[in-house]
Short mmCIF file of C-alpha atoms in Angstrom, two decimals:
data_model
loop_
_atom_site.label_atom_id
_atom_site.label_comp_id
_atom_site.label_asym_id
_atom_site.label_seq_id
_atom_site.Cartn_x
_atom_site.Cartn_y
_atom_site.Cartn_z
CA UNK A 1 36.43 12.03 6.26
CA UNK A 2 36.52 8.90 4.16
CA UNK A 3 39.52 7.88 6.19
CA UNK A 4 37.69 8.51 9.40
CA UNK A 5 34.65 6.61 8.19
CA UNK A 6 36.72 3.62 7.25
CA UNK A 7 38.50 3.62 10.59
CA UNK A 8 35.15 3.69 12.33
CA UNK A 9 33.91 0.88 10.18
CA UNK A 10 37.02 -1.17 10.87
CA UNK A 11 36.65 -0.50 14.56
CA UNK A 12 33.03 -1.60 14.39
CA UNK A 13 33.93 -4.79 12.54
CA UNK A 14 36.72 -5.50 15.00
CA UNK A 15 34.39 -4.91 17.94
CA UNK A 16 31.72 -7.15 16.47
CA UNK A 17 34.32 -9.80 15.75
CA UNK A 18 35.34 -10.03 19.36
CA UNK A 19 31.96 -11.35 20.42
CA UNK A 20 31.47 -14.77 18.98
CA UNK A 21 28.00 -16.22 19.02
CA UNK A 22 28.97 -18.84 21.58
CA UNK A 23 29.90 -16.05 24.03
CA UNK A 24 26.36 -14.74 24.04
CA UNK A 25 23.99 -15.78 26.82
CA UNK A 26 21.80 -18.70 25.81
CA UNK A 27 18.56 -16.66 25.79
CA UNK A 28 20.05 -14.22 23.28
CA UNK A 29 21.25 -17.05 21.07
CA UNK A 30 17.85 -18.68 21.35
CA UNK A 31 15.91 -15.59 20.34
CA UNK A 32 18.26 -14.86 17.47
CA UNK A 33 17.84 -18.44 16.31
CA UNK A 34 14.07 -18.04 16.58
CA UNK A 35 14.25 -14.98 14.30
CA UNK A 36 16.47 -16.88 11.87
CA UNK A 37 13.84 -19.59 11.62
CA UNK A 38 11.23 -16.93 10.98
CA UNK A 39 13.40 -15.40 8.22
CA UNK A 40 13.90 -18.81 6.63
CA UNK A 41 10.17 -19.45 6.46
CA UNK A 42 9.41 -15.93 5.30
CA UNK A 43 11.94 -16.58 2.54
CA UNK A 44 9.94 -19.52 1.22
CA UNK A 45 6.81 -17.40 0.82
CA UNK A 46 8.49 -14.12 -0.14
CA UNK A 47 10.52 -15.79 -2.89
CA UNK A 48 7.26 -17.00 -4.39
CA UNK A 49 5.65 -13.59 -3.91
CA UNK A 50 8.58 -11.89 -5.63
CA UNK A 51 8.40 -14.34 -8.53
CA UNK A 52 11.83 -15.79 -7.81
CA UNK A 53 10.44 -19.28 -7.32
CA UNK A 54 7.31 -20.91 -8.60
CA UNK A 55 4.27 -20.89 -6.34
CA UNK A 56 3.85 -24.19 -4.55
CA UNK A 57 0.78 -24.48 -2.36
CA UNK A 58 2.14 -27.15 -0.03
CA UNK A 59 5.42 -25.33 0.69
CA UNK A 60 3.65 -22.00 1.14
CA UNK A 61 1.24 -23.57 3.60
CA UNK A 62 4.01 -25.32 5.53
CA UNK A 63 6.04 -22.11 5.84
CA UNK A 64 3.00 -20.11 6.98
CA UNK A 65 2.11 -22.80 9.53
CA UNK A 66 5.66 -22.67 10.87
CA UNK A 67 5.35 -18.92 11.34
CA UNK A 68 2.12 -19.39 13.26
CA UNK A 69 3.77 -22.06 15.41
CA UNK A 70 6.67 -19.76 16.28
CA UNK A 71 4.30 -16.93 17.10
CA UNK A 72 2.80 -19.19 19.76
CA UNK A 73 6.09 -19.83 21.54
CA UNK A 74 5.98 -18.25 24.94
CA UNK A 75 8.63 -15.50 24.94
CA UNK A 76 9.17 -15.28 28.71
CA UNK A 77 12.62 -16.87 28.69
CA UNK A 78 14.11 -15.17 25.63
CA UNK A 79 14.32 -11.66 27.00
CA UNK A 80 15.96 -11.53 30.44
CA UNK A 81 16.88 -8.09 31.76
CA UNK A 82 20.44 -7.04 30.98
CA UNK A 83 20.49 -8.52 27.48
CA UNK A 84 20.07 -5.26 25.57
CA UNK A 85 22.63 -3.84 23.17
CA UNK A 86 23.96 -1.37 25.75
CA UNK A 87 24.81 -4.21 28.10
CA UNK A 88 26.07 -6.77 25.56
CA UNK A 89 27.96 -6.85 22.27
CA UNK A 90 26.36 -9.06 19.68
CA UNK A 91 22.72 -8.22 20.23
CA UNK A 92 20.70 -5.54 18.48
CA UNK A 93 17.90 -5.56 21.04
CA UNK A 94 17.32 -1.98 22.19
CA UNK A 95 16.89 -1.14 25.89
CA UNK A 96 13.51 0.35 24.91
CA UNK A 97 12.17 -3.22 24.85
CA UNK A 98 12.35 -3.47 28.61
CA UNK A 99 10.84 -0.02 29.06
CA UNK A 100 7.82 -0.85 26.89
CA UNK A 101 7.12 -4.53 27.48
CA UNK A 102 3.34 -4.30 26.94
CA UNK A 103 3.92 -2.69 23.55
CA UNK A 104 6.52 -5.31 22.59
CA UNK A 105 4.08 -8.05 23.52
CA UNK A 106 1.43 -6.33 21.43
CA UNK A 107 3.78 -6.17 18.44
CA UNK A 108 4.60 -9.85 18.86
CA UNK A 109 0.85 -10.50 18.97
CA UNK A 110 0.41 -8.48 15.78
CA UNK A 111 2.98 -10.74 14.11
CA UNK A 112 0.99 -13.78 15.28
CA UNK A 113 -2.26 -12.37 13.91
CA UNK A 114 -0.64 -11.54 10.56
CA UNK A 115 0.92 -15.02 10.41
CA UNK A 116 -2.51 -16.55 10.98
CA UNK A 117 -3.89 -14.39 8.20
CA UNK A 118 -1.18 -15.75 5.94
CA UNK A 119 -1.74 -19.35 7.00
CA UNK A 120 -5.44 -19.00 6.23
CA UNK A 121 -4.75 -18.35 2.53
CA UNK A 122 -1.16 -19.42 1.79
CA UNK A 123 -2.14 -22.74 0.22
CA UNK A 124 -5.03 -21.26 -1.73
CA UNK A 125 -3.23 -19.45 -4.53
CA UNK A 126 -0.43 -17.00 -5.27
CA UNK A 127 -2.43 -13.79 -5.20
CA UNK A 128 -4.04 -14.36 -1.82
CA UNK A 129 -0.69 -15.36 -0.41
CA UNK A 130 0.96 -12.21 -1.79
CA UNK A 131 -1.71 -10.02 -0.26
CA UNK A 132 -1.47 -11.71 3.13
CA UNK A 133 2.33 -11.51 3.19
CA UNK A 134 2.25 -7.69 3.26
CA UNK A 135 0.83 -7.46 6.80
CA UNK A 136 3.34 -10.07 8.03
CA UNK A 137 6.22 -7.98 6.68
CA UNK A 138 4.59 -4.93 8.22
CA UNK A 139 4.50 -6.63 11.61
CA UNK A 140 8.20 -7.52 11.45
CA UNK A 141 9.04 -3.97 10.36
CA UNK A 142 6.94 -2.31 13.05
CA UNK A 143 8.86 -4.11 15.80
CA UNK A 144 12.28 -3.68 14.18
CA UNK A 145 11.48 0.01 13.67
CA UNK A 146 10.97 0.54 17.38
CA UNK A 147 13.10 -2.10 19.09
CA UNK A 148 16.05 -3.18 16.96
CA UNK A 149 19.20 -1.14 16.35
CA UNK A 150 20.86 -1.08 12.93
CA UNK A 151 23.97 -3.25 12.69
CA UNK B 1 14.83 11.12 13.79
CA UNK B 2 17.92 12.68 12.38
CA UNK B 3 19.81 15.22 14.42
CA UNK B 4 21.54 17.93 12.50
CA UNK B 5 25.03 17.99 13.81
CA UNK B 6 25.96 21.62 13.73
CA UNK B 7 29.16 22.50 15.51
CA UNK B 8 28.09 25.75 17.03
CA UNK B 9 31.33 27.64 17.60
CA UNK B 10 32.34 27.20 13.99
CA UNK B 11 28.89 28.11 12.91
CA UNK B 12 28.88 31.22 15.01
CA UNK B 13 32.16 32.29 13.44
CA UNK B 14 30.93 31.57 9.95
CA UNK B 15 27.84 33.56 10.80
CA UNK B 16 29.82 36.59 11.87
CA UNK B 17 32.23 36.29 8.97
CA UNK B 18 29.50 35.70 6.43
CA UNK B 19 27.70 38.80 7.54
CA UNK B 20 24.00 39.33 7.58
CA UNK B 21 23.58 40.17 3.91
CA UNK B 22 24.93 36.88 2.64
CA UNK B 23 22.86 34.81 5.00
CA UNK B 24 19.53 36.55 4.38
CA UNK B 25 16.64 34.13 3.83
CA UNK B 26 15.79 33.60 0.17
CA UNK B 27 12.19 33.67 -1.05
CA UNK B 28 10.66 32.50 -4.31
CA UNK B 29 8.43 35.16 -5.95
CA UNK B 30 5.03 34.34 -7.46
CA UNK B 31 6.34 35.36 -10.87
CA UNK B 32 8.89 32.55 -10.82
CA UNK B 33 5.99 30.09 -10.60
CA UNK B 34 3.69 31.64 -13.19
CA UNK B 35 2.17 29.19 -15.64
CA UNK B 36 2.50 26.10 -13.46
CA UNK B 37 -0.64 24.06 -12.84
CA UNK B 38 -0.62 21.06 -10.58
CA UNK B 39 -2.13 17.63 -10.95
CA UNK B 40 -3.11 16.07 -7.63
CA UNK B 41 -2.77 12.49 -8.85
CA UNK B 42 0.80 13.03 -9.99
CA UNK B 43 1.35 14.92 -6.73
CA UNK B 44 0.53 11.88 -4.65
CA UNK B 45 3.53 10.04 -6.13
CA UNK B 46 5.73 13.05 -5.35
CA UNK B 47 4.40 13.01 -1.79
CA UNK B 48 5.41 9.38 -1.23
CA UNK B 49 8.73 9.72 -3.00
CA UNK B 50 9.61 12.80 -0.91
CA UNK B 51 8.65 11.12 2.35
CA UNK B 52 6.89 14.11 3.97
CA UNK B 53 4.77 11.70 6.03
CA UNK B 54 7.81 10.06 7.64
CA UNK B 55 8.39 13.21 9.68
CA UNK B 56 5.08 15.05 9.74
CA UNK B 57 2.62 12.19 10.38
CA UNK B 58 2.47 10.53 13.79
CA UNK B 59 5.39 8.26 14.64
CA UNK B 60 4.80 4.71 13.40
CA UNK B 61 1.62 5.74 11.54
CA UNK B 62 0.38 3.36 8.87
CA UNK B 63 -2.32 3.51 6.21
CA UNK B 64 -4.56 6.57 6.06
CA UNK B 65 -3.00 7.97 9.24
CA UNK B 66 0.07 8.81 7.15
CA UNK B 67 -1.96 11.52 5.41
CA UNK B 68 -2.67 13.32 8.68
CA UNK B 69 0.28 15.70 8.85
CA UNK B 70 -0.40 17.02 12.34
CA UNK B 71 3.27 16.99 13.34
CA UNK B 72 4.49 16.21 16.83
CA UNK B 73 7.29 13.74 16.06
CA UNK B 74 10.37 14.59 18.08
CA UNK B 75 13.86 14.60 16.61
CA UNK B 76 16.43 14.59 19.38
CA UNK B 77 19.85 16.05 18.63
CA UNK B 78 22.77 17.28 20.65
CA UNK B 79 21.40 20.82 20.34
CA UNK B 80 18.03 19.97 21.73
CA UNK B 81 14.86 18.50 20.31
CA UNK B 82 13.20 19.57 17.08
CA UNK B 83 9.47 18.92 16.87
CA UNK B 84 7.85 18.45 13.49
CA UNK B 85 5.22 21.15 12.93
CA UNK B 86 1.63 20.70 11.79
CA UNK B 87 1.69 21.05 7.98
CA UNK B 88 -1.84 19.84 7.42
CA UNK B 89 -4.40 21.89 5.48
CA UNK B 90 -5.68 23.55 8.66
CA UNK B 91 -5.72 27.30 7.92
CA UNK B 92 -4.40 28.40 11.33
CA UNK B 93 -2.56 25.42 12.86
CA UNK B 94 -1.31 24.08 9.54
CA UNK B 95 -0.39 25.59 6.18
CA UNK B 96 -3.85 25.64 4.63
CA UNK B 97 -3.74 29.42 4.17
CA UNK B 98 -0.35 29.42 2.44
CA UNK B 99 0.18 30.42 -1.19
CA UNK B 100 1.98 28.10 -3.60
CA UNK B 101 4.94 30.51 -3.47
CA UNK B 102 5.06 30.23 0.34
CA UNK B 103 5.13 26.46 -0.04
CA UNK B 104 7.94 26.43 -2.61
CA UNK B 105 9.90 28.97 -0.57
CA UNK B 106 9.68 26.73 2.49
CA UNK B 107 10.40 23.44 0.74
CA UNK B 108 13.21 24.62 -1.56
CA UNK B 109 14.78 27.60 0.21
CA UNK B 110 14.10 26.69 3.84
CA UNK B 111 12.48 30.08 4.42
CA UNK B 112 9.18 30.65 6.27
CA UNK B 113 6.44 33.01 5.03
CA UNK B 114 7.64 35.46 7.71
CA UNK B 115 11.10 35.35 6.13
CA UNK B 116 12.85 33.27 8.78
CA UNK B 117 15.22 30.36 8.22
CA UNK B 118 14.03 26.86 8.95
CA UNK B 119 16.44 24.44 10.57
CA UNK B 120 17.94 21.88 8.21
CA UNK B 121 16.30 19.06 10.18
CA UNK B 122 13.75 19.82 7.42
CA UNK B 123 15.57 18.45 4.33
CA UNK B 124 15.01 21.45 2.03
CA UNK B 125 18.64 20.98 0.93
CA UNK B 126 17.51 17.91 -1.02
CA UNK B 127 14.11 19.24 -2.07
CA UNK B 128 15.65 22.33 -3.69
CA UNK B 129 16.68 19.99 -6.54
CA UNK B 130 13.06 18.99 -7.16
CA UNK B 131 11.37 20.05 -10.38
CA UNK B 132 8.95 22.95 -9.94
CA UNK B 133 6.30 20.98 -11.82
CA UNK B 134 6.59 18.24 -9.21
CA UNK B 135 6.06 20.85 -6.49
CA UNK B 136 3.01 22.20 -8.29
CA UNK B 137 1.64 18.65 -8.41
CA UNK B 138 2.52 18.11 -4.75
CA UNK B 139 0.74 21.34 -3.79
CA UNK B 140 -2.33 20.24 -5.77
CA UNK B 141 -2.29 16.93 -3.84
CA UNK B 142 -1.87 18.87 -0.59
CA UNK B 143 -5.24 20.54 -1.18
CA UNK B 144 -6.85 17.07 -0.93
CA UNK B 145 -5.24 16.27 2.45
CA UNK B 146 -7.13 16.37 5.75
CA UNK B 147 -6.81 19.24 8.15
CA UNK B 148 -5.68 18.67 11.74
CA UNK B 149 -6.09 21.23 14.49
CA UNK B 150 -3.16 20.22 16.73
CA UNK B 151 -1.04 23.31 17.32
CA UNK B 152 2.64 23.01 16.39
CA UNK B 153 4.85 22.67 19.45
CA UNK B 154 7.90 24.93 19.82
CA UNK B 155 11.29 23.26 19.39
CA UNK B 156 13.08 22.52 22.64
CA UNK B 157 16.40 24.08 21.81
CA UNK B 158 18.25 26.56 23.94
CA UNK B 159 20.36 29.58 23.15
CA UNK B 160 22.48 29.89 21.02
CA UNK B 161 21.03 27.22 18.72
CA UNK B 162 17.74 29.02 18.93
CA UNK B 163 19.14 31.79 16.70
CA UNK B 164 17.64 30.95 13.33
CA UNK B 165 19.84 33.54 11.66
CA UNK B 166 22.85 31.28 12.07
CA UNK B 167 21.23 28.79 9.71
CA UNK B 168 21.93 31.26 6.89
CA UNK B 169 25.63 30.61 7.27
CA UNK B 170 25.00 26.88 7.27
CA UNK B 171 22.97 27.26 4.08
CA UNK B 172 25.80 29.16 2.39
CA UNK B 173 28.10 26.22 3.01
CA UNK B 174 25.71 23.36 2.45
CA UNK B 175 23.10 24.21 -0.15
CA UNK B 176 23.94 22.99 -3.65
CA UNK B 177 22.11 23.31 -6.92
CA UNK B 178 23.66 20.31 -8.60
CA UNK B 179 23.37 16.58 -8.21
CA UNK B 180 26.20 14.74 -6.51
CA UNK B 181 26.43 11.88 -9.00
CA UNK B 182 27.34 13.20 -12.44
CA UNK B 183 28.63 11.80 -15.71
CA UNK B 184 27.03 9.50 -18.27
CA UNK B 185 23.86 8.06 -16.78
CA UNK B 186 21.22 5.84 -18.35
CA UNK B 187 17.60 6.97 -18.33
CA UNK B 188 16.88 4.73 -15.33
CA UNK B 189 19.92 5.95 -13.41
CA UNK B 190 18.93 9.56 -14.11
CA UNK B 191 15.41 8.94 -12.83
CA UNK B 192 16.82 7.10 -9.83
CA UNK B 193 19.18 9.98 -9.09
CA UNK B 194 16.30 12.41 -9.14
CA UNK B 195 14.21 10.24 -6.83
CA UNK B 196 17.07 9.51 -4.42
CA UNK B 197 18.85 12.86 -4.32
CA UNK B 198 16.02 15.39 -4.81
CA UNK B 199 12.97 13.69 -3.30
CA UNK B 200 13.67 10.70 -1.08
CA UNK B 201 16.76 12.32 0.51
CA UNK B 202 18.42 8.93 1.09
CA UNK B 203 21.72 10.69 1.76
CA UNK B 204 20.35 12.48 4.83
CA UNK B 205 20.75 9.20 6.69
CA UNK B 206 23.21 7.20 4.56
CA UNK B 207 25.93 9.86 4.14
CA UNK B 208 28.31 10.92 6.91
CA UNK B 209 28.34 14.55 8.02
CA UNK B 210 31.25 16.93 8.34
CA UNK B 211 32.12 18.89 11.46
CA UNK B 212 29.48 21.48 10.60
CA UNK B 213 26.73 18.95 10.15
CA UNK B 214 26.74 19.24 6.37
CA UNK B 215 26.59 16.11 4.21
CA UNK B 216 30.05 14.96 3.12
CA UNK B 217 29.58 14.85 -0.64
CA UNK B 218 32.90 13.02 -1.08
CA UNK B 219 31.63 10.12 0.99
CA UNK B 220 28.20 10.08 -0.63
CA UNK B 221 26.06 7.18 0.67
CA UNK B 222 29.15 5.66 2.27
CA UNK B 223 27.26 4.88 5.48
CA UNK B 224 27.12 6.91 8.66
CA UNK B 225 26.89 6.58 12.41
CA UNK B 226 23.31 6.16 13.56
CA UNK B 227 22.34 9.55 15.01
CA UNK B 228 19.68 8.06 17.26
CA UNK B 229 22.10 5.90 19.20
CA UNK B 230 23.84 2.65 18.55
CA UNK B 231 24.87 0.99 15.32
CA UNK B 232 25.63 2.35 11.89
CA UNK B 233 23.44 3.22 8.97
CA UNK B 234 24.71 0.97 6.19
CA UNK B 235 26.59 2.13 3.10
CA UNK B 236 24.69 1.95 -0.20
CA UNK B 237 27.65 2.19 -2.58
CA UNK B 238 28.10 -0.76 -4.98
CA UNK B 239 31.33 -1.92 -3.29
CA UNK B 240 29.47 -2.24 0.02
CA UNK B 241 25.89 -3.07 -0.88
CA UNK B 242 26.34 -6.12 -3.06
CA UNK B 243 22.66 -6.97 -3.49
CA UNK B 244 21.38 -7.22 -7.07
CA UNK B 245 19.25 -4.43 -8.48
CA UNK B 246 16.20 -6.70 -8.28
CA UNK B 247 16.96 -7.44 -4.62
CA UNK B 248 17.31 -3.74 -3.80
CA UNK B 249 14.06 -2.91 -5.58
CA UNK B 250 12.27 -5.77 -3.79
CA UNK B 251 13.59 -4.59 -0.39
CA UNK B 252 12.25 -1.11 -1.10
CA UNK B 253 8.87 -2.74 -1.74
CA UNK B 254 8.38 -5.56 0.78
CA UNK B 255 11.04 -4.65 3.34
CA UNK B 256 12.85 -7.99 3.21
CA UNK B 257 16.61 -8.26 2.70
CA UNK B 258 17.95 -11.01 0.41
CA UNK B 259 18.19 -13.19 3.57
CA UNK B 260 14.57 -12.34 4.42
CA UNK B 261 15.46 -10.41 7.48
CA UNK B 262 13.08 -7.50 7.78
CA UNK B 263 14.25 -3.86 7.64
CA UNK B 264 14.30 -1.91 10.87
CA UNK B 265 14.85 1.54 12.27
CA UNK B 266 13.91 4.60 10.24
CA UNK B 267 14.23 2.58 7.05
CA UNK B 268 10.82 1.04 7.81
CA UNK B 269 9.11 4.35 7.27
CA UNK B 270 11.15 5.03 4.11
CA UNK B 271 9.98 1.67 2.71
CA UNK B 272 6.37 2.50 3.58
CA UNK B 273 6.77 5.51 1.28
CA UNK B 274 8.77 3.96 -1.53
CA UNK B 275 6.46 0.93 -1.64
CA UNK B 276 3.74 3.35 -2.84
CA UNK B 277 5.70 4.03 -6.06
CA UNK B 278 5.77 1.87 -9.18
CA UNK B 279 8.24 -0.95 -9.83
CA UNK B 280 10.08 1.13 -12.45
CA UNK B 281 10.82 3.82 -9.87
CA UNK B 282 12.17 1.29 -7.36
CA UNK B 283 14.32 -0.28 -10.08
CA UNK B 284 15.51 3.21 -11.07
CA UNK B 285 16.64 3.88 -7.51
CA UNK B 286 18.45 0.54 -7.51
CA UNK B 287 20.15 1.42 -10.82
CA UNK B 288 21.24 4.75 -9.34
CA UNK B 289 22.75 3.01 -6.29
CA UNK B 290 24.77 0.80 -8.63
CA UNK B 291 26.05 3.97 -10.37
CA UNK B 292 27.36 5.50 -7.14
CA UNK B 293 31.10 5.97 -6.83
CA UNK B 294 32.52 3.28 -4.52
CA UNK B 295 33.04 4.24 -0.88
CA UNK B 296 36.50 2.68 -1.08
CA UNK B 297 38.28 1.73 2.08
#
């Protein structure tokens, strides 16, 4: 069994390795880059919330404002049909996205609302920022729960 | 959520070979529970650690909706679809009229009050390791939960998987009364083992299954194919999951990986539960993960 598991894992790694990022369609690269920017900004706030870095009002505010700005990007061009993980290697976007577009849009909207909640308090002190980060994380998780496959 | 991969022909054989007597459903008598009194406040922590809401509340439920255990979530598998039953306090549609012994019998032996086997999509194989005091506390907490009148839907599984008797043979092969990780453990690792193995049933998703659908205890937490489609559920062994204990504990609380990606899939619901526990418990789980034997290559 262990042997079989490791073969599977190797196969998975090999398969993933064959699709280099530059082979992916531009919209997929763009949306993945968008999520990377989100993660980077979340990291600024979450590191403070976790106590890994000292709270800094200006940085917290800037990161929260960036999240709000990204939430306002129109998503129309990032999600063309045929870019789900059944059709392409190198994406984790589930086909369910295209079957439930109104719900996906709602979940993106929920992220935007949570980001605004964070931006409203991020510069005003550690505790308020910590409390407002929870709903942002919840909004990421709710969409990943439904629409992103594990690696 | 998590299909139980039972290879039927083998199971049918085991069933015949095992004979009816050996596979008879086990019940827990009242006398075995005498003297236990439950504390509802302690029971709430057991409830979140054990993750009952992940399966029995509505899919994607958050906040107070996670206490409404009306059932209805569907768990597709290659044998058909299991549908989580209503286990709210409703006396007819739920389990409000059950005795404590009925509850323990269901949760730890996988046997219904009518003496029938439950399917192991219900992780009684993990819960049987839970302390009886924790179950008494959980049952006390249960009495505080709302009642929902949604009737339980029948599972959508055809013959021969619909024969509950066959589960007795599966139980013979797959129920264990000991923890998987043994040896010298610190207090935190021991607590983490209890939380992870007996209550939070992490292995149900993170451990590969054998041909009969039983958890492969030799590849404990070594990662597994994702039963609901594409991708793999990651390994949690220390050679694979190289995050620090603090990073693991933080992920189980705020859902962010060390790169501040956000958890997805069924792990989201697990984190909603584990985030309700205290920091020490999350650190204990992290310590236990670091004590796992390596998956190797």
